Amino acid sequence: MNAYGPPGAIPEPSVPPGAPLPASLDEAVARWRGLLAEAAPRHVLLEGFHALKHALRFGAVVPVALCTDRAGTLELAAELAPDLGEVLARLLVEVDAQAVRALVPRPHPTGVAALAERPAPAAVAAALRGERRTPVVVLDQPRHLGNAGAVVRLAAGFGASGVVTTGPLDPWHPTVVRGGAGLHFATAVAPLEVSELPGGPLFALDPEGADIRGLALPDDALLAFGSERHGLSAGLRARADQLVALPMRPQVSSYNLATSVGMALFHWASASGAAPA
């Protein structure tokens, strides 16, 4: 999924109509503070060069981006993201390290930080409920923000149609976005109730399930994973069409959540023509 255009398209930085990109430190800081002060915040923090790079590649609308070394950041772009050189040259505003520390809780070593518009809930819902050629990952009552971010990054790499969470964890929490390295914009990410899950056969990972190696996972599957400590909730288990188990050595209690997701997605991708080449 690309929230703002066809896959592979590189959009120009987008700002609200009539509002030019900030050209100075003062303008950039004022824009930053104004966006975060909105009554209903619509922007998420992108921490670091790679997060900004990924977000732009997958259509994020970025009204302001800061860096502590503009020339150095553009050199890094020329090496790692030449496709974004012109976009970043327009977008980046150099500020001193002190200004970044005042605006960002944990400044990234690359000295880059940006704000991006969170995709509209209606667009995310449409992507999840439309016709799908790749699975949706469901994290049932996850607890660990960093693990959730790692799952988003995995799902984006495998071309999954989305990552859905049930329970109180916000999948757009700054720590999750940080762990996802800006790839929330490459797949549909949303919190949903079990009753709101999109259609498709639901395969829930559970030690009591059938060995995944004997199963073919359909392209429109929902792949559900329980929380790191408590496993699947009763509601999700009842909704499942089939319980599926990953191979595991006896007396090893569990895998890390992101590892489990990666194993399941690799199993799907190894037999699917819809997986990335």
PDB file of C-alpha atoms in Angstrom:
ATOM      1  CA  MET A   1       0.000   0.000   0.000  1.00  0.00           C
ATOM      2  CA  ASN A   2       1.096   3.535  -0.742  1.00  0.00           C
ATOM      3  CA  ALA A   3      -1.066   6.029   1.138  1.00  0.00           C
ATOM      4  CA  TYR A   4      -0.621   8.871  -1.344  1.00  0.00           C
ATOM      5  CA  GLY A   5      -0.065   7.439  -4.792  1.00  0.00           C
ATOM      6  CA  PRO A   6       0.957   4.411  -6.835  1.00  0.00           C
ATOM      7  CA  PRO A   7       3.796   2.230  -5.515  1.00  0.00           C
ATOM      8  CA  GLY A   8       7.202   3.583  -6.438  1.00  0.00           C
ATOM      9  CA  ALA A   9       5.997   7.123  -7.075  1.00  0.00           C
ATOM     10  CA  ILE A  10       8.072   9.864  -5.435  1.00  0.00           C
ATOM     11  CA  PRO A  11       5.840  12.834  -4.666  1.00  0.00           C
ATOM     12  CA  GLU A  12       6.956  16.382  -4.184  1.00  0.00           C
ATOM     13  CA  PRO A  13       6.857  17.522  -0.548  1.00  0.00           C
ATOM     14  CA  SER A  14       3.332  18.639   0.161  1.00  0.00           C
ATOM     15  CA  VAL A  15       2.232  21.441   2.482  1.00  0.00           C
ATOM     16  CA  PRO A  16      -1.166  22.981   3.187  1.00  0.00           C
ATOM     17  CA  PRO A  17      -2.424  25.146   0.310  1.00  0.00           C
ATOM     18  CA  GLY A  18      -0.893  28.603   0.352  1.00  0.00           C
ATOM     19  CA  ALA A  19       1.787  27.686   2.881  1.00  0.00           C
ATOM     20  CA  PRO A  20       5.275  27.603   1.348  1.00  0.00           C
ATOM     21  CA  LEU A  21       7.961  25.356   2.722  1.00  0.00           C
ATOM     22  CA  PRO A  22       9.788  27.114   5.594  1.00  0.00           C
ATOM     23  CA  ALA A  23      13.037  28.688   4.415  1.00  0.00           C
ATOM     24  CA  SER A  24      14.664  29.664   7.711  1.00  0.00           C
ATOM     25  CA  LEU A  25      15.284  28.265  11.161  1.00  0.00           C
ATOM     26  CA  ASP A  26      12.669  30.536  12.761  1.00  0.00           C
ATOM     27  CA  GLU A  27      10.032  29.683  10.168  1.00  0.00           C
ATOM     28  CA  ALA A  28      10.734  25.952  10.475  1.00  0.00           C
ATOM     29  CA  VAL A  29      10.564  25.971  14.267  1.00  0.00           C
ATOM     30  CA  ALA A  30       7.348  28.010  14.208  1.00  0.00           C
ATOM     31  CA  ARG A  31       5.796  25.596  11.677  1.00  0.00           C
ATOM     32  CA  TRP A  32       6.867  22.618  13.804  1.00  0.00           C
ATOM     33  CA  ARG A  33       5.412  23.991  17.008  1.00  0.00           C
ATOM     34  CA  GLY A  34       2.225  25.092  15.295  1.00  0.00           C
ATOM     35  CA  LEU A  35       1.569  21.638  13.851  1.00  0.00           C
ATOM     36  CA  LEU A  36       2.116  19.894  17.176  1.00  0.00           C
ATOM     37  CA  ALA A  37      -0.122  22.409  18.956  1.00  0.00           C
ATOM     38  CA  GLU A  38      -3.164  21.536  16.836  1.00  0.00           C
ATOM     39  CA  ALA A  39      -6.222  20.617  18.871  1.00  0.00           C
ATOM     40  CA  ALA A  40      -6.387  17.265  17.074  1.00  0.00           C
ATOM     41  CA  PRO A  41      -2.761  16.449  16.152  1.00  0.00           C
ATOM     42  CA  ARG A  42      -2.492  14.969  12.664  1.00  0.00           C
ATOM     43  CA  HIS A  43       1.277  14.692  12.392  1.00  0.00           C
ATOM     44  CA  VAL A  44       3.781  12.071  13.449  1.00  0.00           C
ATOM     45  CA  LEU A  45       7.468  12.470  14.208  1.00  0.00           C
ATOM     46  CA  LEU A  46       9.986  10.958  11.799  1.00  0.00           C
ATOM     47  CA  GLU A  47      13.315  10.473  13.557  1.00  0.00           C
ATOM     48  CA  GLY A  48      16.428  10.152  11.422  1.00  0.00           C
ATOM     49  CA  PHE A  49      17.401  10.224   7.766  1.00  0.00           C
ATOM     50  CA  HIS A  50      16.170   6.723   6.964  1.00  0.00           C
ATOM     51  CA  ALA A  51      12.713   7.336   8.428  1.00  0.00           C
ATOM     52  CA  LEU A  52      12.325  10.483   6.340  1.00  0.00           C
ATOM     53  CA  LYS A  53      13.647   8.690   3.250  1.00  0.00           C
ATOM     54  CA  HIS A  54      11.179   5.823   3.590  1.00  0.00           C
ATOM     55  CA  ALA A  55       8.242   8.090   4.344  1.00  0.00           C
ATOM     56  CA  LEU A  56       8.871  10.226   1.257  1.00  0.00           C
ATOM     57  CA  ARG A  57       9.306   7.186  -0.971  1.00  0.00           C
ATOM     58  CA  PHE A  58       5.886   5.923   0.051  1.00  0.00           C
ATOM     59  CA  GLY A  59       3.974   9.149  -0.330  1.00  0.00           C
ATOM     60  CA  ALA A  60       4.088  10.851   3.049  1.00  0.00           C
ATOM     61  CA  VAL A  61       3.100  14.506   3.161  1.00  0.00           C
ATOM     62  CA  VAL A  62       5.983  16.237   4.988  1.00  0.00           C
ATOM     63  CA  PRO A  63       5.383  19.934   5.776  1.00  0.00           C
ATOM     64  CA  VAL A  64       8.635  20.471   7.688  1.00  0.00           C
ATOM     65  CA  ALA A  65      11.991  18.673   7.955  1.00  0.00           C
ATOM     66  CA  LEU A  66      14.974  19.744  10.030  1.00  0.00           C
ATOM     67  CA  CYS A  67      18.626  18.752  10.002  1.00  0.00           C
ATOM     68  CA  THR A  68      21.734  19.863  11.869  1.00  0.00           C
ATOM     69  CA  ASP A  69      24.013  19.493   8.824  1.00  0.00           C
ATOM     70  CA  ARG A  70      22.228  20.181   5.536  1.00  0.00           C
ATOM     71  CA  ALA A  71      25.267  19.655   3.306  1.00  0.00           C
ATOM     72  CA  GLY A  72      26.118  16.409   5.074  1.00  0.00           C
ATOM     73  CA  THR A  73      22.539  15.174   4.868  1.00  0.00           C
ATOM     74  CA  LEU A  74      22.369  15.878   1.144  1.00  0.00           C
ATOM     75  CA  GLU A  75      25.662  14.015   0.695  1.00  0.00           C
ATOM     76  CA  LEU A  76      24.122  11.075   2.525  1.00  0.00           C
ATOM     77  CA  ALA A  77      21.088  11.306   0.241  1.00  0.00           C
ATOM     78  CA  ALA A  78      23.319  11.300  -2.839  1.00  0.00           C
ATOM     79  CA  GLU A  79      24.855   8.057  -1.593  1.00  0.00           C
ATOM     80  CA  LEU A  80      21.814   6.240  -0.197  1.00  0.00           C
ATOM     81  CA  ALA A  81      18.767   7.877  -1.816  1.00  0.00           C
ATOM     82  CA  PRO A  82      19.695   9.674  -5.047  1.00  0.00           C
ATOM     83  CA  ASP A  83      16.062   9.397  -6.119  1.00  0.00           C
ATOM     84  CA  LEU A  84      15.178  11.868  -3.360  1.00  0.00           C
ATOM     85  CA  GLY A  85      17.965  14.407  -3.818  1.00  0.00           C
ATOM     86  CA  GLU A  86      15.844  17.172  -5.340  1.00  0.00           C
ATOM     87  CA  VAL A  87      12.970  16.606  -2.911  1.00  0.00           C
ATOM     88  CA  LEU A  88      15.255  16.770   0.113  1.00  0.00           C
ATOM     89  CA  ALA A  89      17.078  19.837  -1.212  1.00  0.00           C
ATOM     90  CA  ARG A  90      13.737  21.663  -1.266  1.00  0.00           C
ATOM     91  CA  LEU A  91      12.555  20.336   2.056  1.00  0.00           C
ATOM     92  CA  LEU A  92      15.468  20.365   4.513  1.00  0.00           C
ATOM     93  CA  VAL A  93      16.074  23.372   6.765  1.00  0.00           C
ATOM     94  CA  GLU A  94      19.289  23.501   8.755  1.00  0.00           C
ATOM     95  CA  VAL A  95      18.963  24.254  12.453  1.00  0.00           C
ATOM     96  CA  ASP A  96      21.449  24.027  15.293  1.00  0.00           C
ATOM     97  CA  ALA A  97      21.636  20.972  17.523  1.00  0.00           C
ATOM     98  CA  GLN A  98      20.224  22.894  20.473  1.00  0.00           C
ATOM     99  CA  ALA A  99      17.058  23.718  18.523  1.00  0.00           C
ATOM    100  CA  VAL A 100      16.575  20.067  17.600  1.00  0.00           C
ATOM    101  CA  ARG A 101      17.019  18.991  21.229  1.00  0.00           C
ATOM    102  CA  ALA A 102      14.311  21.457  22.227  1.00  0.00           C
ATOM    103  CA  LEU A 103      11.859  19.969  19.712  1.00  0.00           C
ATOM    104  CA  VAL A 104      12.662  16.246  19.674  1.00  0.00           C
ATOM    105  CA  PRO A 105      12.767  14.061  22.801  1.00  0.00           C
ATOM    106  CA  ARG A 106      15.631  11.882  21.523  1.00  0.00           C
ATOM    107  CA  PRO A 107      17.516  13.480  18.622  1.00  0.00           C
ATOM    108  CA  HIS A 108      18.677  10.933  16.062  1.00  0.00           C
ATOM    109  CA  PRO A 109      22.422  10.531  15.386  1.00  0.00           C
ATOM    110  CA  THR A 110      21.883  11.660  11.783  1.00  0.00           C
ATOM    111  CA  GLY A 111      20.548  14.992  13.064  1.00  0.00           C
ATOM    112  CA  VAL A 112      17.402  14.679  10.921  1.00  0.00           C
ATOM    113  CA  ALA A 113      13.825  15.061  12.164  1.00  0.00           C
ATOM    114  CA  ALA A 114      10.585  15.718  10.307  1.00  0.00           C
ATOM    115  CA  LEU A 115       6.834  15.825  10.765  1.00  0.00           C
ATOM    116  CA  ALA A 116       4.548  13.894   8.428  1.00  0.00           C
ATOM    117  CA  GLU A 117       0.786  13.845   8.078  1.00  0.00           C
ATOM    118  CA  ARG A 118      -0.780  10.674   9.400  1.00  0.00           C
ATOM    119  CA  PRO A 119      -2.849   9.007   6.653  1.00  0.00           C
ATOM    120  CA  ALA A 120      -6.580   9.666   6.858  1.00  0.00           C
ATOM    121  CA  PRO A 121      -8.427   6.871   8.712  1.00  0.00           C
ATOM    122  CA  ALA A 122     -10.828   6.499   5.790  1.00  0.00           C
ATOM    123  CA  ALA A 123      -7.966   5.841   3.365  1.00  0.00           C
ATOM    124  CA  VAL A 124      -6.458   3.249   5.683  1.00  0.00           C
ATOM    125  CA  ALA A 125      -9.818   1.532   6.179  1.00  0.00           C
ATOM    126  CA  ALA A 126     -10.405   1.431   2.429  1.00  0.00           C
ATOM    127  CA  ALA A 127      -6.998  -0.161   1.848  1.00  0.00           C
ATOM    128  CA  LEU A 128      -7.655  -2.834   4.455  1.00  0.00           C
ATOM    129  CA  ARG A 129     -11.165  -3.660   3.292  1.00  0.00           C
ATOM    130  CA  GLY A 130     -10.509  -3.535  -0.436  1.00  0.00           C
ATOM    131  CA  GLU A 131      -9.363  -6.417  -2.594  1.00  0.00           C
ATOM    132  CA  ARG A 132      -6.011  -7.644  -1.284  1.00  0.00           C
ATOM    133  CA  ARG A 133      -3.225  -9.644  -2.900  1.00  0.00           C
ATOM    134  CA  THR A 134      -1.050  -9.859   0.218  1.00  0.00           C
ATOM    135  CA  PRO A 135      -1.794 -10.714   3.869  1.00  0.00           C
ATOM    136  CA  VAL A 136      -2.704  -8.413   6.729  1.00  0.00           C
ATOM    137  CA  VAL A 137      -0.768  -8.888   9.971  1.00  0.00           C
ATOM    138  CA  VAL A 138      -2.908  -8.725  13.123  1.00  0.00           C
ATOM    139  CA  LEU A 139      -1.169  -8.066  16.443  1.00  0.00           C
ATOM    140  CA  ASP A 140      -3.606  -9.133  19.149  1.00  0.00           C
ATOM    141  CA  GLN A 141      -3.236  -7.074  22.331  1.00  0.00           C
ATOM    142  CA  PRO A 142       0.487  -6.282  21.807  1.00  0.00           C
ATOM    143  CA  ARG A 143       2.340  -4.684  24.691  1.00  0.00           C
ATOM    144  CA  HIS A 144       5.807  -3.755  23.446  1.00  0.00           C
ATOM    145  CA  LEU A 145       6.007  -0.580  21.339  1.00  0.00           C
ATOM    146  CA  GLY A 146       9.377  -1.445  19.833  1.00  0.00           C
ATOM    147  CA  ASN A 147       8.215  -4.901  18.759  1.00  0.00           C
ATOM    148  CA  ALA A 148       5.193  -3.364  17.056  1.00  0.00           C
ATOM    149  CA  GLY A 149       7.466  -1.003  15.126  1.00  0.00           C
ATOM    150  CA  ALA A 150       9.685  -3.888  14.037  1.00  0.00           C
ATOM    151  CA  VAL A 151       6.596  -5.706  12.764  1.00  0.00           C
ATOM    152  CA  VAL A 152       5.570  -2.698  10.659  1.00  0.00           C
ATOM    153  CA  ARG A 153       9.048  -2.680   9.123  1.00  0.00           C
ATOM    154  CA  LEU A 154       8.829  -6.402   8.362  1.00  0.00           C
ATOM    155  CA  ALA A 155       5.355  -6.087   6.887  1.00  0.00           C
ATOM    156  CA  ALA A 156       6.476  -3.264   4.621  1.00  0.00           C
ATOM    157  CA  GLY A 157       9.428  -5.298   3.400  1.00  0.00           C
ATOM    158  CA  PHE A 158       7.256  -8.290   2.553  1.00  0.00           C
ATOM    159  CA  GLY A 159       4.647  -6.083   0.867  1.00  0.00           C
ATOM    160  CA  ALA A 160       1.925  -6.982   3.368  1.00  0.00           C
ATOM    161  CA  SER A 161      -1.333  -5.102   2.919  1.00  0.00           C
ATOM    162  CA  GLY A 162      -1.432  -3.865   6.476  1.00  0.00           C
ATOM    163  CA  VAL A 163      -0.663  -4.164  10.161  1.00  0.00           C
ATOM    164  CA  VAL A 164      -3.625  -4.061  12.529  1.00  0.00           C
ATOM    165  CA  THR A 165      -3.476  -3.964  16.319  1.00  0.00           C
ATOM    166  CA  THR A 166      -6.202  -4.828  18.815  1.00  0.00           C
ATOM    167  CA  GLY A 167      -6.171  -3.494  22.356  1.00  0.00           C
ATOM    168  CA  PRO A 168      -4.885  -0.236  23.853  1.00  0.00           C
ATOM    169  CA  LEU A 169      -1.509   0.051  22.083  1.00  0.00           C
ATOM    170  CA  ASP A 170      -1.482   2.860  19.505  1.00  0.00           C
ATOM    171  CA  PRO A 171       0.351   1.580  16.399  1.00  0.00           C
ATOM    172  CA  TRP A 172       1.147   5.220  15.521  1.00  0.00           C
ATOM    173  CA  HIS A 173       2.802   5.935  18.875  1.00  0.00           C
ATOM    174  CA  PRO A 174       6.146   7.768  18.350  1.00  0.00           C
ATOM    175  CA  THR A 175       8.113   4.759  19.608  1.00  0.00           C
ATOM    176  CA  VAL A 176       6.325   2.457  17.157  1.00  0.00           C
ATOM    177  CA  VAL A 177       6.943   4.886  14.295  1.00  0.00           C
ATOM    178  CA  ARG A 178      10.598   5.068  15.301  1.00  0.00           C
ATOM    179  CA  GLY A 179      10.866   1.264  15.255  1.00  0.00           C
ATOM    180  CA  GLY A 180       9.148   1.170  11.876  1.00  0.00           C
ATOM    181  CA  ALA A 181      11.778   3.492  10.327  1.00  0.00           C
ATOM    182  CA  GLY A 182       9.184   5.573   8.483  1.00  0.00           C
ATOM    183  CA  LEU A 183       7.590   2.534   6.821  1.00  0.00           C
ATOM    184  CA  HIS A 184       4.147   3.125   8.316  1.00  0.00           C
ATOM    185  CA  PHE A 185       3.518   4.916   5.013  1.00  0.00           C
ATOM    186  CA  ALA A 186       4.298   1.769   3.008  1.00  0.00           C
ATOM    187  CA  THR A 187       1.438  -0.292   4.442  1.00  0.00           C
ATOM    188  CA  ALA A 188      -1.947   0.308   6.078  1.00  0.00           C
ATOM    189  CA  VAL A 189      -1.510   0.641   9.853  1.00  0.00           C
ATOM    190  CA  ALA A 190      -4.521   0.941  12.135  1.00  0.00           C
ATOM    191  CA  PRO A 191      -5.963  -0.016  15.540  1.00  0.00           C
ATOM    192  CA  LEU A 192      -9.152  -2.091  15.237  1.00  0.00           C
ATOM    193  CA  GLU A 193     -11.431  -4.198  17.389  1.00  0.00           C
ATOM    194  CA  VAL A 194     -11.591  -7.915  16.633  1.00  0.00           C
ATOM    195  CA  SER A 195     -15.124  -7.362  15.321  1.00  0.00           C
ATOM    196  CA  GLU A 196     -13.776  -4.752  12.859  1.00  0.00           C
ATOM    197  CA  LEU A 197     -11.106  -6.922  11.241  1.00  0.00           C
ATOM    198  CA  PRO A 198     -11.189  -7.011   7.435  1.00  0.00           C
ATOM    199  CA  GLY A 199     -12.440 -10.074   5.617  1.00  0.00           C
ATOM    200  CA  GLY A 200     -10.325 -13.046   4.677  1.00  0.00           C
ATOM    201  CA  PRO A 201      -9.367 -16.354   6.287  1.00  0.00           C
ATOM    202  CA  LEU A 202      -7.751 -15.796   9.669  1.00  0.00           C
ATOM    203  CA  PHE A 203      -4.764 -17.951  10.615  1.00  0.00           C
ATOM    204  CA  ALA A 204      -3.836 -17.458  14.260  1.00  0.00           C
ATOM    205  CA  LEU A 205      -0.382 -18.440  15.472  1.00  0.00           C
ATOM    206  CA  ASP A 206      -0.580 -20.739  18.484  1.00  0.00           C
ATOM    207  CA  PRO A 207       1.586 -23.605  19.801  1.00  0.00           C
ATOM    208  CA  GLU A 208      -1.452 -25.914  19.671  1.00  0.00           C
ATOM    209  CA  GLY A 209      -2.029 -25.273  15.962  1.00  0.00           C
ATOM    210  CA  ALA A 210      -1.134 -27.244  12.858  1.00  0.00           C
ATOM    211  CA  ASP A 211       2.483 -27.066  11.684  1.00  0.00           C
ATOM    212  CA  ILE A 212       2.754 -24.098   9.325  1.00  0.00           C
ATOM    213  CA  ARG A 213       5.102 -26.056   7.064  1.00  0.00           C
ATOM    214  CA  GLY A 214       2.187 -28.217   5.938  1.00  0.00           C
ATOM    215  CA  LEU A 215      -0.067 -25.292   5.065  1.00  0.00           C
ATOM    216  CA  ALA A 216      -0.401 -22.922   2.120  1.00  0.00           C
ATOM    217  CA  LEU A 217      -1.322 -19.436   3.332  1.00  0.00           C
ATOM    218  CA  PRO A 218      -3.611 -17.640   0.867  1.00  0.00           C
ATOM    219  CA  ASP A 219      -2.709 -14.171  -0.359  1.00  0.00           C
ATOM    220  CA  ASP A 220      -5.739 -12.592   1.337  1.00  0.00           C
ATOM    221  CA  ALA A 221      -5.037 -14.192   4.712  1.00  0.00           C
ATOM    222  CA  LEU A 222      -5.100 -12.472   8.062  1.00  0.00           C
ATOM    223  CA  LEU A 223      -2.089 -13.634  10.088  1.00  0.00           C
ATOM    224  CA  ALA A 224      -2.755 -13.093  13.789  1.00  0.00           C
ATOM    225  CA  PHE A 225      -0.183 -13.113  16.571  1.00  0.00           C
ATOM    226  CA  GLY A 226      -0.865 -12.986  20.302  1.00  0.00           C
ATOM    227  CA  SER A 227       0.782 -10.710  22.815  1.00  0.00           C
ATOM    228  CA  GLU A 228       4.337 -11.311  23.939  1.00  0.00           C
ATOM    229  CA  ARG A 229       3.244 -12.596  27.347  1.00  0.00           C
ATOM    230  CA  HIS A 230      -0.381 -13.750  27.188  1.00  0.00           C
ATOM    231  CA  GLY A 231      -0.796 -15.143  23.682  1.00  0.00           C
ATOM    232  CA  LEU A 232      -4.066 -14.918  21.786  1.00  0.00           C
ATOM    233  CA  SER A 233      -7.110 -13.338  23.386  1.00  0.00           C
ATOM    234  CA  ALA A 234     -10.309 -15.372  23.646  1.00  0.00           C
ATOM    235  CA  GLY A 235     -12.045 -13.108  21.128  1.00  0.00           C
ATOM    236  CA  LEU A 236      -9.339 -13.484  18.501  1.00  0.00           C
ATOM    237  CA  ARG A 237      -9.083 -17.234  19.052  1.00  0.00           C
ATOM    238  CA  ALA A 238     -12.827 -17.568  18.526  1.00  0.00           C
ATOM    239  CA  ARG A 239     -12.604 -15.545  15.289  1.00  0.00           C
ATOM    240  CA  ALA A 240      -9.771 -17.692  13.874  1.00  0.00           C
ATOM    241  CA  ASP A 241     -10.418 -20.065  11.008  1.00  0.00           C
ATOM    242  CA  GLN A 242      -7.338 -22.114  11.840  1.00  0.00           C
ATOM    243  CA  LEU A 243      -4.631 -22.250  14.490  1.00  0.00           C
ATOM    244  CA  VAL A 244      -1.104 -22.461  13.111  1.00  0.00           C
ATOM    245  CA  ALA A 245       2.160 -23.318  14.865  1.00  0.00           C
ATOM    246  CA  LEU A 246       5.730 -22.394  14.026  1.00  0.00           C
ATOM    247  CA  PRO A 247       8.398 -25.090  14.366  1.00  0.00           C
ATOM    248  CA  MET A 248      10.171 -24.766  17.698  1.00  0.00           C
ATOM    249  CA  ARG A 249      12.608 -26.837  19.693  1.00  0.00           C
ATOM    250  CA  PRO A 250      11.083 -28.458  22.794  1.00  0.00           C
ATOM    251  CA  GLN A 251      11.436 -26.487  26.030  1.00  0.00           C
ATOM    252  CA  VAL A 252      11.920 -23.193  24.148  1.00  0.00           C
ATOM    253  CA  SER A 253       8.931 -21.190  25.306  1.00  0.00           C
ATOM    254  CA  SER A 254       8.438 -18.710  22.479  1.00  0.00           C
ATOM    255  CA  TYR A 255       9.902 -16.536  19.748  1.00  0.00           C
ATOM    256  CA  ASN A 256      10.107 -12.770  19.773  1.00  0.00           C
ATOM    257  CA  LEU A 257       6.964 -11.289  18.227  1.00  0.00           C
ATOM    258  CA  ALA A 258       8.734  -9.751  15.232  1.00  0.00           C
ATOM    259  CA  THR A 259      10.614 -13.009  14.634  1.00  0.00           C
ATOM    260  CA  SER A 260       7.333 -14.930  14.558  1.00  0.00           C
ATOM    261  CA  VAL A 261       5.829 -12.469  12.093  1.00  0.00           C
ATOM    262  CA  GLY A 262       8.910 -12.684   9.893  1.00  0.00           C
ATOM    263  CA  MET A 263       8.798 -16.491   9.849  1.00  0.00           C
ATOM    264  CA  ALA A 264       5.111 -16.564   8.937  1.00  0.00           C
ATOM    265  CA  LEU A 265       5.471 -13.940   6.211  1.00  0.00           C
ATOM    266  CA  PHE A 266       8.476 -15.750   4.761  1.00  0.00           C
ATOM    267  CA  HIS A 267       6.465 -18.978   4.653  1.00  0.00           C
ATOM    268  CA  TRP A 268       3.700 -17.159   2.779  1.00  0.00           C
ATOM    269  CA  ALA A 269       6.131 -15.403   0.434  1.00  0.00           C
ATOM    270  CA  SER A 270       7.997 -18.597  -0.452  1.00  0.00           C
ATOM    271  CA  ALA A 271       4.908 -19.995  -2.174  1.00  0.00           C
ATOM    272  CA  SER A 272       3.118 -16.837  -3.389  1.00  0.00           C
ATOM    273  CA  GLY A 273       3.408 -15.118  -6.720  1.00  0.00           C
ATOM    274  CA  ALA A 274       2.251 -11.886  -5.072  1.00  0.00           C
ATOM    275  CA  ALA A 275       5.300 -11.601  -2.794  1.00  0.00           C
ATOM    276  CA  PRO A 276       8.106  -9.153  -3.611  1.00  0.00           C
ATOM    277  CA  ALA A 277      10.753 -10.547  -5.920  1.00  0.00           C
TER     278      ALA A 277
END
